[in-house]
Amino acid sequence: MLALDPAFLAVQALSGLSSASSLFITACGLTIVFGVTRIVNFAHGSLYMIGAYTAATLVPRLLELSFGPVTFWAGILASAIIVGLIGVIIEVLLLRRIYGAPELFQLLATFGIVLVVQDLVVQVFGPQDILGPRAPGLRAPVEILGRRFPSYELVLIAAGPIVLGLVWLLLRKTRFGVLVRAATQDRDMVASLGVNQALLFTGTLFLGAFLAGLGGALQIPRVSANTGMDLSIIAEAFVVTVVGGMGSVPGAFLAALIIGQLQAFGILIFPKSTLVVVFLLMAVVLAIRPHGFFGRAEIVGGTHAVGIASRSPLPGRHFILLVVIAVLAAFPLVADAYLLKVATEILIFALFAFSLQLLIGVGGVVSFGHAAFFGLGAYGAALAVKWYGVSMEAALPLGLALAALGAGLVGAFVVRLSGIYLAMMTLAAAQILYAVAFQWVEVTGGDNGIVGVWPSSWASGPIPYYLLTAALTVVAVLLLKRIIDAPFGYSLRAARDSESRAEAIGLKVRQHRWLAFMIAGAAAGLAGGIYAFSRGSVDPSLLGISTSVDALTMLLLGGIQTMMGPLVGAAALHGLRDWIMPLTPLWRLLLGLSIIAMVLIFPRGLVGTVRDWWGART
Amino acid sequence: MTLLAVNGLHKSFGGVVAARDVSFTVARGEMLAIIGPNGAGKSTVFNMVGGQLRPDRGQVLLDGQDITHASPQKRFRRGVGRTFQVAQTFLSMSAAENVQMALISCNRQSNGFWAPARERHRDKAVGLLSRVGMAEAADTPCSALAYGDVKRVELAIALAGQPKLLLMDEPTAGMAPRERAALMDLTGSIAEAQGIGVLFTEHDMDVVFGHAARVLVLLRGQIIAAGAPDEVRQDEQVKRAYLGDARALEPLRGGSPA
């Protein structure tokens, strides 16, 4: 058998080591930045991508000067330094302003940078993938046990430990390093000792971005620089830092080694699903050690969760509700087919965002992978139609049930965690499902997804389907609102406000959160199912990070502290997208900038801001 | 009559023994203070009684029932109420809703999906608030209350569970001197009226000697003295434990140490 051939095993192990090295260099920067600033920097993958693009553009020009092989390495280093400076710019312009913000806002703001960079990279470097030059002197493969192995990979294998050694020296032997380690252990103490924090944080961002850029630049002889690099590396880098323990450099090294080997040999066991294996590792490690190998529980208690607070019931709320229902019902009288389609989608996303509000706004549980349940609902319904030929009436509840089941499973893992680990774990869960949908082509249709998911005849056509969507959304939102106002919702809020107090009055916090996951998952699954039938198809992007971020953006846009915020946010975001996207190729740039602006200027969202303004007037 | 019996509690963290064979009892209606210099093991003992820490050895008996390994939730059901050093309330809710939440949990309704929480046990909650002098603030959000008032609300939350034993970790920390005596007077009168045993730790010696029926002195994880406030005050070992501040245990007139 192939797998037992020692030469094959050796080469496989070596290539595992080389990808571990690359992964470590990048993840090391992420973990150092987290250690000092406590920000999980989504844009780290973007810095990696900029590093690759810069090197792939810069190095060939330098090689033309023909100063020999040294120019190649000088180019790599220069690219990393350029990326380091970009990191400094990001720190000064954005991160500096959000160190004290709730972690959800931090994650979203740095994701805003991801969106901005995606469009900027295309503008600066062009839409084509760029394959960099091979390293001079390392073009010929070497023979290992009779098999050919690229010699550049051997350099990469060495690069990881070299970077580890240099970072270790930097952290142990320099004043900057002492401060970084001190800040990682106790940021407040360092602040009260009179250390120039601004300089420390800027320096840390330079180091982190430099390492991301170096990681990306070193890739150019292996893979061409492309626009998908950012999200694929950030997912892996997250796994490495989380498994290693956030803030721990040796932890990241160990985790990268394990993951490199797992990827190299995972191919032999699950040929198509290395991603699944990697994320499963993370799930298992977090289930056993909730803070990774070398991570510690956050000493500074409280995740400073923001969320909805008690308000007295609005006078005339029944009347308002009737008006809203009447307007929704009368809308088809004035709208054309296109507007109805937009309205249908807005309603679907409103339900999706509202289901997330139960977790985040009510429960303080920052789920970064809510797309998982939206996608499960959509795929559940679509698979039921495709494989069992059931009608829409049966497929929708099946999708909902699958989503609730998936949420129950994910929730069982996740409710033991807190803060950033929980966010990362939910993200991982969504990525696992994304990988399954993408790679299990026989069942899910892979990248193409499943087509031919049409509603029953009584509900087909823009008007009937709009009315069905409106009815289901209104009923589901009212049910959720009822639950939020009931003791169950209050218990979730109690656990969010003060976990120790909630336990001291006998609340079973984990059990409540687990149930909340299933309810939110079921509602998101219903939204997903309706969405599948509205488009007639499903594809893996429904499970992707950007779908999760869409829901979070709607929440943020509408206002996390308000019950109705997500509904308004869904309308605003979807409306804007429909209006602006056809006008400009820079939609992601605009969206990214708006997310950042919202975090900085309107953290209370549209509804919250209007309410505050109204409250100040009266 | 013995309400709480702590027998031979032992806990070490690595090489540091934080509690060494600690045994004591609390009777119904009695207020027992645990004092000691910083690092004496007060919080360790306290958290083992409260369920936040597991002892290495020893037993905690409430009304004769072993609760040594019970979770905080189970202890609540058995009749243990507690307040925290930094007051823990639900800041997004009104004072009344905070107490209602405890009543909802007490009645095992926390999984209720339908009837609004706002309307449940409202009268009883306001009644409890008026016992701690906070009835007028019933509809004020906890986030808008002064810290001393939050501490009172916390006491009302703890009382909502109809506790037999009340654990108060530095109940007056962070309060103004005048508020301190008032809160402890209130606690004392409620405890006496309902036969609730109160176990508290405290740094303010005025509060300790003014309100505790008995005082327990911990030093390096061991009980070095126990008894009525006046006996403890005269104890040579205790004086030595507070060396350098030999007058720390004398009653102060007009004002209180910071």
Coordinates of C-alpha atoms in Angstrom, one line a residue, chain A residues 308-313 479 482-483 485-488 490-491 493-498 500-509 511-512 515 519, chain B residues 72-73 76-77 80 82-84 88-94 97 101-102 104-106 109-118 120 154 157-158:
Chain A
I308 CA -30.7 44.7 25.5
A309 CA -31.9 46.0 28.8
S310 CA -35.4 46.1 30.3
R311 CA -37.7 48.8 29.0
S312 CA -41.3 49.4 29.9
P313 CA -43.7 48.2 27.3
L479 CA -42.5 33.9 19.2
R482 CA -42.2 36.4 23.6
I483 CA -39.4 34.0 24.7
D485 CA -39.6 38.7 27.5
A486 CA -40.4 35.4 29.4
P487 CA -38.4 34.1 32.3
F488 CA -36.2 32.1 29.9
Y490 CA -34.5 37.0 31.5
S491 CA -32.5 34.1 32.7
R493 CA -29.8 38.1 30.4
A494 CA -29.1 37.4 34.0
A495 CA -26.3 35.0 33.0
R496 CA -25.0 37.6 30.6
D497 CA -25.0 40.4 33.2
S498 CA -23.4 38.4 36.0
S500 CA -21.7 34.4 39.4
R501 CA -24.9 36.0 40.6
A502 CA -26.9 33.9 38.2
E503 CA -25.3 30.8 39.6
A504 CA -25.8 32.0 43.2
I505 CA -29.6 32.2 42.6
G506 CA -29.6 28.7 41.2
L507 CA -29.8 29.3 37.5
K508 CA -28.3 26.6 35.3
V509 CA -26.4 28.9 33.0
Q511 CA -28.3 24.6 30.2
H512 CA -30.1 27.9 29.4
L515 CA -31.3 25.8 24.8
I519 CA -33.9 28.0 19.6
Chain B
P72 CA -23.5 26.8 43.8
Q73 CA -26.9 26.2 42.2
F76 CA -29.0 27.9 46.7
R77 CA -31.7 25.3 46.6
V80 CA -27.6 29.2 51.0
R82 CA -24.8 35.0 49.2
T83 CA -23.5 38.5 48.4
F84 CA -20.2 39.2 46.7
Q88 CA -23.2 41.3 41.6
T89 CA -26.5 42.2 40.3
F90 CA -28.2 42.1 36.9
L91 CA -27.4 45.6 35.6
S92 CA -29.7 45.5 32.6
M93 CA -32.7 45.0 34.9
S94 CA -34.6 47.1 37.3
E97 CA -36.7 42.5 38.2
M101 CA -35.4 36.8 38.8
A102 CA -34.3 35.2 42.1
I104 CA -38.5 32.9 39.4
S105 CA -35.5 30.7 39.9
C106 CA -36.6 29.8 43.4
Q109 CA -39.8 28.8 36.5
S110 CA -36.6 29.9 34.7
N111 CA -37.5 27.9 31.7
G112 CA -40.8 29.6 31.2
F113 CA -41.3 30.5 27.6
W114 CA -44.6 32.3 27.6
A115 CA -45.9 34.6 30.4
P116 CA -43.7 37.7 30.7
A117 CA -41.1 37.7 33.4
R118 CA -41.9 41.3 34.3
R120 CA -44.1 37.4 37.9
E154 CA -28.1 42.4 46.4
I157 CA -31.8 39.1 46.0
A158 CA -30.1 36.9 48.5

